[in-house]
Amino acid sequence: MRKYLNLFDFKQKVDYKTEILSGLTVALALVPEAIAFALIPGFSPLTGLYAAFILALVTSILGGRPGMISGATGAVAVIFVGLILELKNTFPGIEPTTILNYVFATVIIAGVLQILAGLLRLGKFIRLVPHPVMFGFVNGLAIIIFMAQFPNFYQKGTEELLSGSSLYIMLGLTLLTMLIIWGFPKLTKAIPSSLLAIVVVSAIVIGFGIDTLTVADTMREGESIKGGFPPLSIPQIPFTWQTFMIIIPYAGIVAGVGLIESLLTLNIIDEITETRGRSNKECVAQGTANILSGFLSGMGGCAMIGQSLINTSSGARARLSGITAAVMLLVFIMFGSSLIEQLPMAALVGLMFMVAIGTFEWASFKTFRKMPNSDVIVMILVTLITAITHNLAVAVLLGVIISALAYSWENAKRIRARKYVDDDGIKHYEIYGPLFFGSTTLFAEKFDVQNDPEEVIIDFQESRVADMSGIEALNKLTERYSKAGKNVHIRHLSKDCIRLLTNAQDIIEVNVLEDPTYKVVTDKVRKKTQDETNPFKVWGL
């Protein structure tokens, strides 16, 4: 518990100027993203902005990865589309305010599930995600970030591309932003290039009165980002079984998607900063943030890889940058809405284009001929599923499953048997490789039951029985020798294998005197085991 309460590392050197300026840059980038994600399920801009403020603040203080930014995300927003559709089908004529209450309740329950995941230390399972899946995840997100900027090149309310001077101005300002972000660090890193690009392009647009798309133009008519401190919103919904059954599936999806994206982002930031974050602590922080978001009129969310990369690329490494971003976002909402609404979208689009370019793992193309074909397929598949469906959970889980199956198939082919007959006429089979569900067929094919002598020894010194399929394969093999009137003995099984074979004690002889992996069992212990406890019966088949 002490580790969870130790929020700040006071031994860490903090560059306050870098942290504050990076936080300001992130806050500016959060505004259009939060608005856009709130509009996906049809919420007001403030619902997304409040979520961004709460998530960024809470996870920056409590999270397991300093420098990582959380907020309202598209991956979570699309889940609410399905929830809203189900609510409208279940309760025809349901009011928008009632829908919001269900959404807030869903976010709260998702937060509880995330906290439970952290307390149960489930965050460690993110280590099971293979590197090709990480590549696919990152590349898919980069494509999503890149493609999400193109609606800004359409005429408002239509799907028609800008034309004439409007298009040229938008392209020119976007390219200018990208040029500043790319070139300014080559001169000096005193000021984050992203912040400078936004300030310069905004000054040009506002100073010269250039007619181009602004933040205000991305919102629906009559809407604004102006508001106060997030209001308390206790969900007013009926506490019935029907309500619970409607909410819990979506809460589970929100919790799962949020944790998968957050923990994968944590791993990416770990690699960039060459430090190690704490996954279970991040789970608890994400859950706490979502619970508060649900009670304070926010739509929930998770870690944002784009904003996190903006933050780390600007040099931020401490919690101060995330706290600054959250506080500045609230300041924009409460006091600076009129100024923020004048910011040109070209500056923010250029920034996100650079984030997408920096996020994409270009080195993955070089690995195509060096990686196994299965890994290449997994990487491409995860990229496509992420980019097309925006369903990060399905993409990552499918990638992990395919990688696991490919690994199992490769290991299944590695089981071998060295065969020889000793001076006493006993046939020996020395098994190499794991015996598990994937290798049972090849294992059975190694034995010549009909032509083997009456005494057979199967040696597992270089192998191990991994699962119940392996046990069943041994059972069937001993049955085959039994029907042929021959004796089979099994040697050199390690203790973990012996525990698995408890159910096979009537047909398998176990010799643990020469355990290849664990401490050697003495004759005294062996005698006691056989004579007194008798966990395995010696059966001459």
Coordinates of C-alpha atoms in Angstrom, one line a residue:
M1 CA 0.0 0.0 0.0
R2 CA 2.9 2.3 0.7
K3 CA 3.9 2.2 -3.0
Y4 CA 0.4 3.3 -4.0
L5 CA 0.5 6.3 -1.6
N6 CA 4.0 7.4 -2.7
L7 CA 2.7 9.6 -5.5
F8 CA 5.8 11.8 -6.3
D9 CA 9.4 10.9 -6.7
F10 CA 11.1 13.9 -5.0
K11 CA 14.5 12.6 -6.0
Q12 CA 13.6 13.1 -9.7
K13 CA 15.1 16.2 -11.3
V14 CA 12.3 18.3 -12.9
D15 CA 12.8 20.8 -15.6
Y16 CA 9.9 23.1 -14.6
K17 CA 10.0 25.2 -17.8
T18 CA 9.9 22.2 -20.0
E19 CA 7.2 20.5 -18.0
I20 CA 4.9 23.6 -17.9
L21 CA 5.4 24.4 -21.6
S22 CA 4.9 20.8 -22.6
G23 CA 1.7 20.7 -20.5
L24 CA 0.4 23.9 -22.2
T25 CA 1.0 22.3 -25.6
V26 CA -0.8 19.2 -24.6
A27 CA -3.7 21.2 -23.3
L28 CA -4.1 23.0 -26.6
A29 CA -4.0 19.7 -28.5
L30 CA -6.5 18.1 -26.1
V31 CA -9.3 20.7 -27.0
P32 CA -10.2 19.6 -30.6
E33 CA -9.6 15.9 -29.8
A34 CA -12.0 16.0 -26.8
I35 CA -14.6 17.9 -28.8
A36 CA -14.4 15.5 -31.7
F37 CA -14.6 12.4 -29.5
A38 CA -17.6 13.8 -27.6
L39 CA -19.5 14.4 -30.9
I40 CA -19.1 10.7 -32.0
P41 CA -21.9 9.5 -29.7
G42 CA -23.7 12.9 -29.9
F43 CA -22.6 14.4 -26.6
S44 CA -21.9 18.1 -25.9
P45 CA -18.2 19.3 -26.2
L46 CA -18.1 19.9 -22.5
T47 CA -18.8 16.2 -21.8
G48 CA -15.5 15.4 -23.6
L49 CA -13.6 18.3 -22.2
Y50 CA -14.6 17.5 -18.6
A51 CA -13.5 13.9 -19.1
A52 CA -10.2 15.1 -20.5
F53 CA -9.6 17.4 -17.5
I54 CA -10.4 14.8 -14.9
L55 CA -8.6 11.9 -16.5
A56 CA -5.5 14.0 -17.2
L57 CA -5.4 15.4 -13.7
V58 CA -6.1 12.1 -11.8
T59 CA -3.8 9.9 -13.8
S60 CA -1.0 12.4 -13.7
I61 CA -1.2 12.4 -9.9
L62 CA -1.9 8.7 -9.2
G63 CA -0.8 7.0 -12.4
G64 CA 2.1 4.5 -12.8
R65 CA 3.7 6.3 -15.8
P66 CA 4.8 10.0 -15.3
G67 CA 4.5 11.9 -18.5
M68 CA 1.7 9.8 -19.9
I69 CA -1.5 11.8 -20.8
S70 CA -5.1 10.5 -20.5
G71 CA -8.3 11.9 -21.7
A72 CA -11.5 11.3 -23.7
T73 CA -10.6 8.9 -26.5
G74 CA -12.3 7.7 -29.7
A75 CA -11.8 4.1 -28.7
V76 CA -14.1 4.6 -25.7
A77 CA -16.4 7.0 -27.4
V78 CA -17.4 4.5 -30.1
I79 CA -18.6 2.0 -27.4
F80 CA -21.2 4.5 -26.3
V81 CA -22.7 4.5 -29.7
G82 CA -23.8 0.9 -29.2
L83 CA -25.1 1.7 -25.7
I84 CA -27.2 4.6 -26.9
L85 CA -28.6 2.5 -29.7
E86 CA -29.6 -0.2 -27.3
L87 CA -31.1 2.3 -24.9
K88 CA -33.2 3.8 -27.7
N89 CA -34.4 0.3 -28.7
T90 CA -35.2 -0.7 -25.2
F91 CA -36.8 2.5 -24.1
P92 CA -38.4 4.3 -27.1
G93 CA -38.5 8.0 -26.6
I94 CA -35.8 8.1 -23.9
E95 CA -34.7 11.6 -23.1
P96 CA -31.1 12.7 -23.8
T97 CA -30.5 13.5 -20.2
T98 CA -31.5 10.0 -19.2
I99 CA -29.1 8.6 -21.8
L100 CA -26.3 10.6 -20.2
N101 CA -27.2 9.2 -16.8
Y102 CA -26.8 5.7 -18.2
V103 CA -23.5 6.7 -19.8
F104 CA -22.1 8.1 -16.5
A105 CA -23.2 5.0 -14.7
T106 CA -21.4 2.8 -17.3
V107 CA -18.2 4.9 -16.8
I108 CA -18.4 4.5 -13.1
I109 CA -18.8 0.7 -13.2
A110 CA -16.0 0.5 -15.8
G111 CA -13.8 2.5 -13.3
V112 CA -14.6 0.0 -10.5
L113 CA -13.6 -2.9 -12.8
Q114 CA -10.4 -1.2 -13.7
I115 CA -9.5 -0.7 -10.0
L116 CA -10.2 -4.4 -9.3
A117 CA -7.9 -5.3 -12.2
G118 CA -5.2 -3.2 -10.6
L119 CA -5.7 -4.6 -7.1
L120 CA -5.7 -8.2 -8.5
R121 CA -2.4 -7.3 -10.3
L122 CA -3.8 -8.2 -13.7
G123 CA -1.8 -5.4 -15.3
K124 CA 1.2 -7.7 -15.5
F125 CA -0.5 -9.7 -18.3
I126 CA 0.2 -6.9 -20.7
R127 CA 3.7 -8.5 -20.9
L128 CA 2.0 -11.3 -22.9
V129 CA 1.4 -8.9 -25.8
P130 CA 4.0 -9.9 -28.5
H131 CA 6.1 -7.3 -30.2
P132 CA 4.4 -7.8 -33.6
V133 CA 1.1 -6.9 -31.9
M134 CA 2.7 -3.8 -30.4
F135 CA 3.9 -2.8 -33.8
G136 CA 0.5 -3.4 -35.3
F137 CA -1.2 -1.5 -32.5
V138 CA 1.1 1.5 -32.8
N139 CA 0.9 1.6 -36.6
G140 CA -2.9 1.3 -36.5
L141 CA -3.2 4.1 -34.0
A142 CA -0.9 6.3 -36.2
I143 CA -3.2 5.6 -39.2
I144 CA -6.3 6.5 -37.1
I145 CA -4.7 9.8 -35.9
F146 CA -3.7 10.6 -39.5
M147 CA -7.0 9.8 -41.0
A148 CA -9.0 11.6 -38.3
Q149 CA -7.6 14.9 -39.5
F150 CA -9.0 14.8 -43.0
P151 CA -12.6 15.9 -42.1
N152 CA -11.0 19.3 -41.3
F153 CA -10.3 19.6 -45.1
Y154 CA -14.0 19.3 -45.9
Q155 CA -16.6 22.1 -46.0
K156 CA -18.5 22.4 -42.8
G157 CA -21.5 20.1 -42.6
T158 CA -20.7 18.4 -45.9
E159 CA -18.3 15.7 -47.3
E160 CA -17.1 18.0 -50.1
L161 CA -13.5 18.9 -50.1
L162 CA -12.4 22.5 -49.7
S163 CA -11.6 24.2 -52.9
G164 CA -9.8 27.3 -54.2
S165 CA -8.2 29.6 -51.7
S166 CA -9.7 27.9 -48.7
L167 CA -8.0 24.7 -49.6
Y168 CA -4.7 26.4 -50.3
I169 CA -4.7 28.4 -47.1
M170 CA -5.5 25.2 -45.0
L171 CA -2.7 23.3 -46.7
G172 CA -0.3 26.1 -46.4
L173 CA -0.9 26.7 -42.7
T174 CA -0.8 22.9 -42.0
L175 CA 2.6 22.6 -43.9
L176 CA 3.9 25.6 -42.0
T177 CA 3.0 24.1 -38.7
M178 CA 4.7 20.8 -39.7
L179 CA 7.8 22.6 -40.9
I180 CA 8.2 24.5 -37.6
I181 CA 7.7 21.4 -35.5
W182 CA 10.3 19.6 -37.7
G183 CA 12.9 22.4 -38.1
F184 CA 12.8 24.4 -34.9
P185 CA 14.4 21.7 -32.7
K186 CA 17.4 21.7 -35.0
L187 CA 18.0 25.4 -33.9
T188 CA 17.1 25.2 -30.2
K189 CA 15.1 23.1 -27.8
A190 CA 14.5 26.0 -25.4
I191 CA 10.8 26.0 -26.3
P192 CA 8.7 23.0 -27.4
S193 CA 8.4 23.3 -31.2
S194 CA 4.8 22.1 -31.1
L195 CA 3.8 25.0 -28.8
L196 CA 5.7 27.5 -30.9
A197 CA 4.1 26.2 -34.1
I198 CA 0.6 26.7 -32.7
V199 CA 1.4 30.2 -31.4
V200 CA 3.0 31.3 -34.7
V201 CA 0.3 30.0 -37.0
S202 CA -2.5 31.3 -34.7
A203 CA -0.8 34.7 -34.6
I204 CA -0.7 34.8 -38.4
V205 CA -4.3 33.8 -38.7
I206 CA -5.7 36.1 -36.0
G207 CA -3.3 39.0 -36.8
F208 CA -4.0 39.1 -40.5
G209 CA -7.7 38.1 -40.2
I210 CA -7.2 35.0 -42.4
D211 CA -10.5 33.2 -43.1
T212 CA -9.9 29.6 -42.3
L213 CA -11.3 26.8 -40.2
T214 CA -11.1 27.4 -36.4
V215 CA -11.9 25.3 -33.3
A216 CA -15.3 27.1 -33.1
D217 CA -16.2 25.8 -36.6
T218 CA -15.8 22.2 -35.5
M219 CA -18.7 22.4 -33.0
R220 CA -22.4 22.3 -33.7
E221 CA -24.3 25.6 -34.0
G222 CA -25.0 27.1 -30.6
E223 CA -22.4 25.0 -28.8
S224 CA -19.3 26.4 -27.0
I225 CA -16.5 25.1 -24.8
K226 CA -17.3 27.8 -22.2
G227 CA -18.3 26.3 -18.9
G228 CA -17.5 26.2 -15.2
F229 CA -16.0 23.6 -12.9
P230 CA -17.4 20.1 -13.8
P231 CA -20.8 19.8 -12.1
L232 CA -21.6 16.9 -9.9
S233 CA -23.7 14.3 -11.8
I234 CA -25.0 11.4 -9.7
P235 CA -26.6 9.0 -12.3
Q236 CA -30.4 9.0 -11.9
I237 CA -31.3 5.5 -13.2
P238 CA -33.5 2.7 -11.8
F239 CA -31.6 0.2 -9.8
T240 CA -33.0 -2.9 -11.5
W241 CA -31.7 -6.1 -12.9
Q242 CA -32.6 -4.9 -16.4
T243 CA -30.6 -1.7 -15.9
F244 CA -27.6 -3.7 -14.7
M245 CA -27.8 -6.1 -17.7
I246 CA -27.8 -3.2 -20.1
I247 CA -24.9 -1.4 -18.5
I248 CA -22.5 -4.2 -17.4
P249 CA -21.5 -5.5 -20.9
Y250 CA -20.6 -2.0 -22.1
A251 CA -18.9 -1.2 -18.8
G252 CA -16.8 -4.3 -19.2
I253 CA -15.8 -3.3 -22.8
V254 CA -15.0 0.3 -21.7
A255 CA -12.8 -1.1 -18.9
G256 CA -11.1 -3.6 -21.2
V257 CA -10.5 -1.2 -24.1
G258 CA -9.3 1.5 -21.7
L259 CA -6.8 -0.7 -19.9
I260 CA -5.5 -2.3 -23.1
E261 CA -4.9 1.1 -24.7
S262 CA -3.5 2.6 -21.5
L263 CA -1.1 -0.3 -20.8
L264 CA 0.2 -0.5 -24.3
T265 CA 0.7 3.3 -24.3
L266 CA 2.6 2.9 -21.1
N267 CA 4.9 0.3 -22.7
I268 CA 5.6 2.6 -25.6
I269 CA 6.4 5.5 -23.3
D270 CA 8.6 3.2 -21.3
E271 CA 10.6 2.4 -24.4
I272 CA 10.9 6.1 -25.4
T273 CA 12.0 7.3 -22.0
E274 CA 14.0 4.1 -21.2
T275 CA 12.3 3.8 -17.8
R276 CA 9.8 1.4 -16.4
G277 CA 6.2 2.3 -15.5
R278 CA 4.0 0.4 -13.1
S279 CA 1.1 -1.2 -14.9
N280 CA -1.0 -2.2 -11.8
K281 CA -0.8 1.3 -10.4
E282 CA -1.9 2.7 -13.7
C283 CA -4.9 0.4 -13.7
V284 CA -6.0 1.8 -10.3
A285 CA -5.4 5.3 -11.5
Q286 CA -7.4 4.8 -14.7
G287 CA -10.3 3.3 -12.7
T288 CA -10.2 6.2 -10.1
A289 CA -10.2 8.7 -12.9
N290 CA -13.2 7.1 -14.7
I291 CA -15.2 6.9 -11.5
L292 CA -14.6 10.6 -10.8
S293 CA -15.4 11.4 -14.5
G294 CA -18.7 9.6 -14.2
F295 CA -19.6 11.6 -11.1
L296 CA -18.4 14.9 -12.6
S297 CA -20.2 14.9 -16.0
G298 CA -17.4 13.3 -18.0
M299 CA -17.7 10.6 -20.7
G300 CA -14.7 8.6 -19.4
G301 CA -11.6 7.7 -21.4
C302 CA -8.1 6.3 -21.2
A303 CA -4.5 7.0 -22.1
M304 CA -4.0 9.0 -25.3
I305 CA -0.9 7.9 -27.3
G306 CA -0.9 11.0 -29.5
Q307 CA -0.9 13.5 -26.6
S308 CA 1.5 11.3 -24.6
L309 CA 4.0 11.4 -27.5
I310 CA 3.5 15.2 -27.8
N311 CA 4.4 15.4 -24.1
T312 CA 7.4 13.2 -24.2
S313 CA 8.8 14.6 -27.5
S314 CA 8.7 18.0 -25.9
G315 CA 11.0 16.7 -23.2
A316 CA 8.5 16.2 -20.3
R317 CA 9.3 13.3 -18.0
A318 CA 7.5 14.1 -14.7
R319 CA 3.9 14.3 -13.4
L320 CA 4.0 18.1 -13.6
S321 CA 3.4 18.2 -17.3
G322 CA 0.1 16.2 -17.1
I323 CA -1.1 18.2 -14.1
T324 CA -0.3 21.5 -16.0
A325 CA -2.2 20.2 -19.1
A326 CA -5.3 19.4 -17.0
V327 CA -5.2 22.7 -15.1
M328 CA -4.7 24.7 -18.3
L329 CA -7.6 22.8 -20.0
L330 CA -9.9 23.8 -17.1
V331 CA -8.6 27.4 -17.4
F332 CA -9.5 27.4 -21.1
I333 CA -13.0 26.1 -20.3
M334 CA -13.7 28.6 -17.6
F335 CA -11.9 31.7 -18.7
G336 CA -10.3 31.3 -22.2
S337 CA -13.0 29.8 -24.3
S338 CA -13.3 32.8 -26.7
L339 CA -9.5 32.7 -27.4
I340 CA -9.3 28.9 -27.8
E341 CA -12.2 28.9 -30.2
Q342 CA -10.2 31.2 -32.5
L343 CA -7.3 28.8 -32.8
P344 CA -6.9 27.7 -36.5
M345 CA -7.5 24.0 -37.0
A346 CA -4.6 24.0 -39.5
A347 CA -2.2 24.4 -36.6
L348 CA -3.7 21.5 -34.6
V349 CA -4.0 19.4 -37.8
G350 CA -0.3 19.9 -38.6
L351 CA 0.6 19.0 -35.0
M352 CA -1.4 15.7 -35.2
F353 CA 0.0 14.9 -38.6
M354 CA 3.5 15.1 -37.1
V355 CA 2.3 13.0 -34.1
A356 CA 1.0 10.3 -36.6
I357 CA 4.3 10.4 -38.5
G358 CA 6.3 10.1 -35.3
T359 CA 4.0 7.3 -33.9
F360 CA 4.2 5.0 -36.9
E361 CA 6.9 2.4 -36.6
W362 CA 8.6 2.9 -39.9
A363 CA 11.3 0.4 -38.9
S364 CA 8.6 -2.3 -39.0
F365 CA 8.9 -2.3 -42.9
K366 CA 12.6 -3.3 -42.6
T367 CA 11.6 -6.4 -40.5
F368 CA 9.4 -7.9 -43.2
R369 CA 12.1 -10.2 -44.5
K370 CA 13.7 -10.7 -41.1
M371 CA 10.7 -11.6 -39.0
P372 CA 8.9 -15.0 -39.3
N373 CA 5.9 -14.9 -41.7
S374 CA 3.5 -15.5 -38.8
D375 CA 4.7 -12.3 -37.0
V376 CA 4.4 -10.3 -40.2
I377 CA 0.9 -11.5 -40.7
V378 CA 0.0 -10.7 -37.1
M379 CA 1.5 -7.2 -37.4
I380 CA -0.4 -6.4 -40.6
L381 CA -3.6 -7.9 -39.3
V382 CA -3.6 -5.9 -36.0
T383 CA -2.8 -2.7 -38.0
L384 CA -5.7 -3.2 -40.4
I385 CA -8.2 -4.2 -37.7
T386 CA -7.2 -1.2 -35.5
A387 CA -7.3 1.3 -38.4
I388 CA -10.5 0.0 -39.9
T389 CA -12.7 -0.9 -36.9
H390 CA -11.1 1.4 -34.2
N391 CA -11.7 -1.6 -31.9
L392 CA -8.4 -1.8 -30.2
A393 CA -9.4 -4.6 -27.8
V394 CA -10.4 -6.9 -30.6
A395 CA -7.3 -6.1 -32.6
V396 CA -4.9 -6.7 -29.7
L397 CA -6.7 -9.9 -28.4
L398 CA -6.9 -11.4 -31.9
G399 CA -3.2 -10.6 -32.4
V400 CA -2.3 -12.3 -29.1
I401 CA -4.4 -15.4 -30.0
I402 CA -2.9 -15.8 -33.5
S403 CA 0.7 -15.3 -32.1
A404 CA 0.0 -17.9 -29.4
L405 CA -1.3 -20.4 -31.9
A406 CA 1.7 -19.8 -34.2
Y407 CA 4.0 -20.3 -31.2
S408 CA 2.2 -23.5 -30.3
W409 CA 2.4 -24.8 -33.8
E410 CA 6.2 -24.1 -34.0
N411 CA 6.8 -25.8 -30.6
A412 CA 4.6 -28.7 -31.5
K413 CA 7.0 -29.5 -34.4
R414 CA 10.0 -29.5 -32.1
I415 CA 9.2 -32.7 -30.1
R416 CA 11.7 -35.4 -30.9
A417 CA 12.7 -38.8 -29.5
R418 CA 16.1 -40.4 -29.4
K419 CA 15.7 -44.2 -29.4
Y420 CA 18.2 -47.0 -28.4
V421 CA 18.2 -50.4 -26.8
D422 CA 20.6 -51.0 -23.9
D423 CA 22.6 -54.1 -23.0
D424 CA 19.6 -55.5 -21.0
G425 CA 17.3 -55.4 -24.0
I426 CA 15.3 -52.4 -22.7
K427 CA 14.1 -49.9 -25.2
H428 CA 14.8 -46.3 -24.3
Y429 CA 12.9 -43.2 -25.7
E430 CA 14.6 -39.9 -24.7
I431 CA 12.0 -37.2 -25.3
Y432 CA 13.1 -33.7 -26.3
G433 CA 10.7 -30.7 -26.5
P434 CA 7.4 -30.0 -24.6
L435 CA 4.5 -32.4 -24.5
F436 CA 1.4 -30.3 -24.7
F437 CA -1.9 -30.1 -26.7
G438 CA -0.1 -29.2 -29.9
S439 CA 2.5 -31.9 -29.9
T440 CA 0.5 -35.0 -28.7
T441 CA 0.0 -36.4 -32.2
L442 CA 3.7 -36.2 -33.2
F443 CA 4.6 -37.6 -29.7
A444 CA 2.4 -40.7 -30.3
E445 CA 3.9 -41.3 -33.7
K446 CA 7.4 -41.6 -32.2
F447 CA 6.6 -45.0 -30.6
D448 CA 6.7 -48.5 -32.3
V449 CA 4.5 -50.4 -29.8
Q450 CA 4.2 -53.6 -31.8
N451 CA 7.9 -54.1 -32.4
D452 CA 9.3 -52.7 -29.1
P453 CA 10.7 -55.2 -26.5
E454 CA 8.8 -56.1 -23.3
E455 CA 10.5 -53.4 -21.2
V456 CA 10.3 -49.7 -22.4
I457 CA 11.6 -46.6 -20.6
I458 CA 10.4 -43.1 -21.6
D459 CA 12.9 -40.5 -20.4
F460 CA 11.6 -36.9 -19.9
Q461 CA 14.9 -35.4 -18.7
E462 CA 14.9 -33.0 -21.7
S463 CA 11.1 -32.6 -21.8
R464 CA 8.1 -31.8 -19.6
V465 CA 4.4 -32.6 -19.6
A466 CA 2.7 -29.2 -19.9
D467 CA -1.0 -29.8 -19.7
M468 CA -3.9 -32.2 -19.5
S469 CA -3.6 -33.1 -23.2
G470 CA 0.0 -34.3 -22.5
I471 CA -1.3 -36.4 -19.6
E472 CA -4.0 -37.9 -21.8
A473 CA -1.3 -38.7 -24.5
L474 CA 0.7 -40.6 -21.9
N475 CA -2.4 -42.4 -20.7
K476 CA -3.2 -43.6 -24.3
L477 CA 0.4 -44.6 -24.9
T478 CA 0.5 -46.7 -21.7
E479 CA -2.8 -48.3 -22.7
R480 CA -1.4 -49.3 -26.1
Y481 CA 1.7 -50.9 -24.4
S482 CA -0.6 -52.6 -21.9
K483 CA -2.7 -54.2 -24.6
A484 CA 0.5 -55.4 -26.2
G485 CA 1.5 -57.0 -22.9
K486 CA 4.5 -54.8 -22.4
N487 CA 5.8 -52.8 -19.4
V488 CA 6.4 -49.0 -19.7
H489 CA 8.2 -46.8 -17.2
I490 CA 8.5 -43.0 -17.2
R491 CA 11.5 -41.3 -15.7
H492 CA 12.9 -37.9 -14.9
L493 CA 9.7 -36.1 -14.5
S494 CA 10.1 -32.8 -12.6
K495 CA 7.9 -31.9 -9.7
D496 CA 5.5 -29.7 -11.6
C497 CA 4.9 -32.5 -14.1
I498 CA 4.4 -34.9 -11.2
R499 CA 1.7 -32.7 -9.8
L500 CA 0.0 -32.7 -13.2
L501 CA 0.1 -36.5 -13.3
T502 CA -1.6 -37.1 -10.0
N503 CA -4.8 -38.2 -11.8
A504 CA -2.7 -40.8 -13.7
Q505 CA -1.3 -42.5 -10.6
D506 CA -2.8 -45.9 -11.4
I507 CA -1.0 -46.3 -14.7
I508 CA 2.2 -44.3 -14.6
E509 CA 5.4 -45.0 -12.8
V510 CA 7.2 -41.8 -11.7
N511 CA 10.9 -41.7 -10.8
V512 CA 12.0 -38.4 -9.3
L513 CA 15.4 -39.5 -8.0
E514 CA 17.2 -37.7 -10.9
D515 CA 15.1 -34.6 -11.2
P516 CA 16.7 -32.5 -13.9
T517 CA 15.3 -29.2 -12.8
Y518 CA 14.6 -29.3 -9.1
K519 CA 16.4 -30.4 -5.9
V520 CA 17.2 -34.1 -5.8
V521 CA 14.8 -36.1 -3.7
T522 CA 16.7 -38.3 -1.2
D523 CA 16.1 -42.1 -0.8
K524 CA 14.7 -41.4 2.6
V525 CA 12.1 -39.0 1.2
R526 CA 11.4 -41.4 -1.7
K527 CA 10.9 -44.3 0.7
K528 CA 8.5 -42.3 2.8
T529 CA 6.6 -41.1 -0.2
Q530 CA 6.2 -44.6 -1.6
D531 CA 5.6 -46.5 1.6
E532 CA 3.5 -44.0 3.6
T533 CA 1.8 -41.5 1.3
N534 CA 2.0 -43.6 -2.0
P535 CA 0.9 -40.8 -4.3
F536 CA 1.8 -42.9 -7.4
K537 CA 1.2 -46.6 -7.8
V538 CA 3.9 -48.6 -9.6
W539 CA 2.0 -50.6 -12.2
G540 CA 3.9 -53.0 -14.4
L541 CA 1.9 -53.0 -17.6

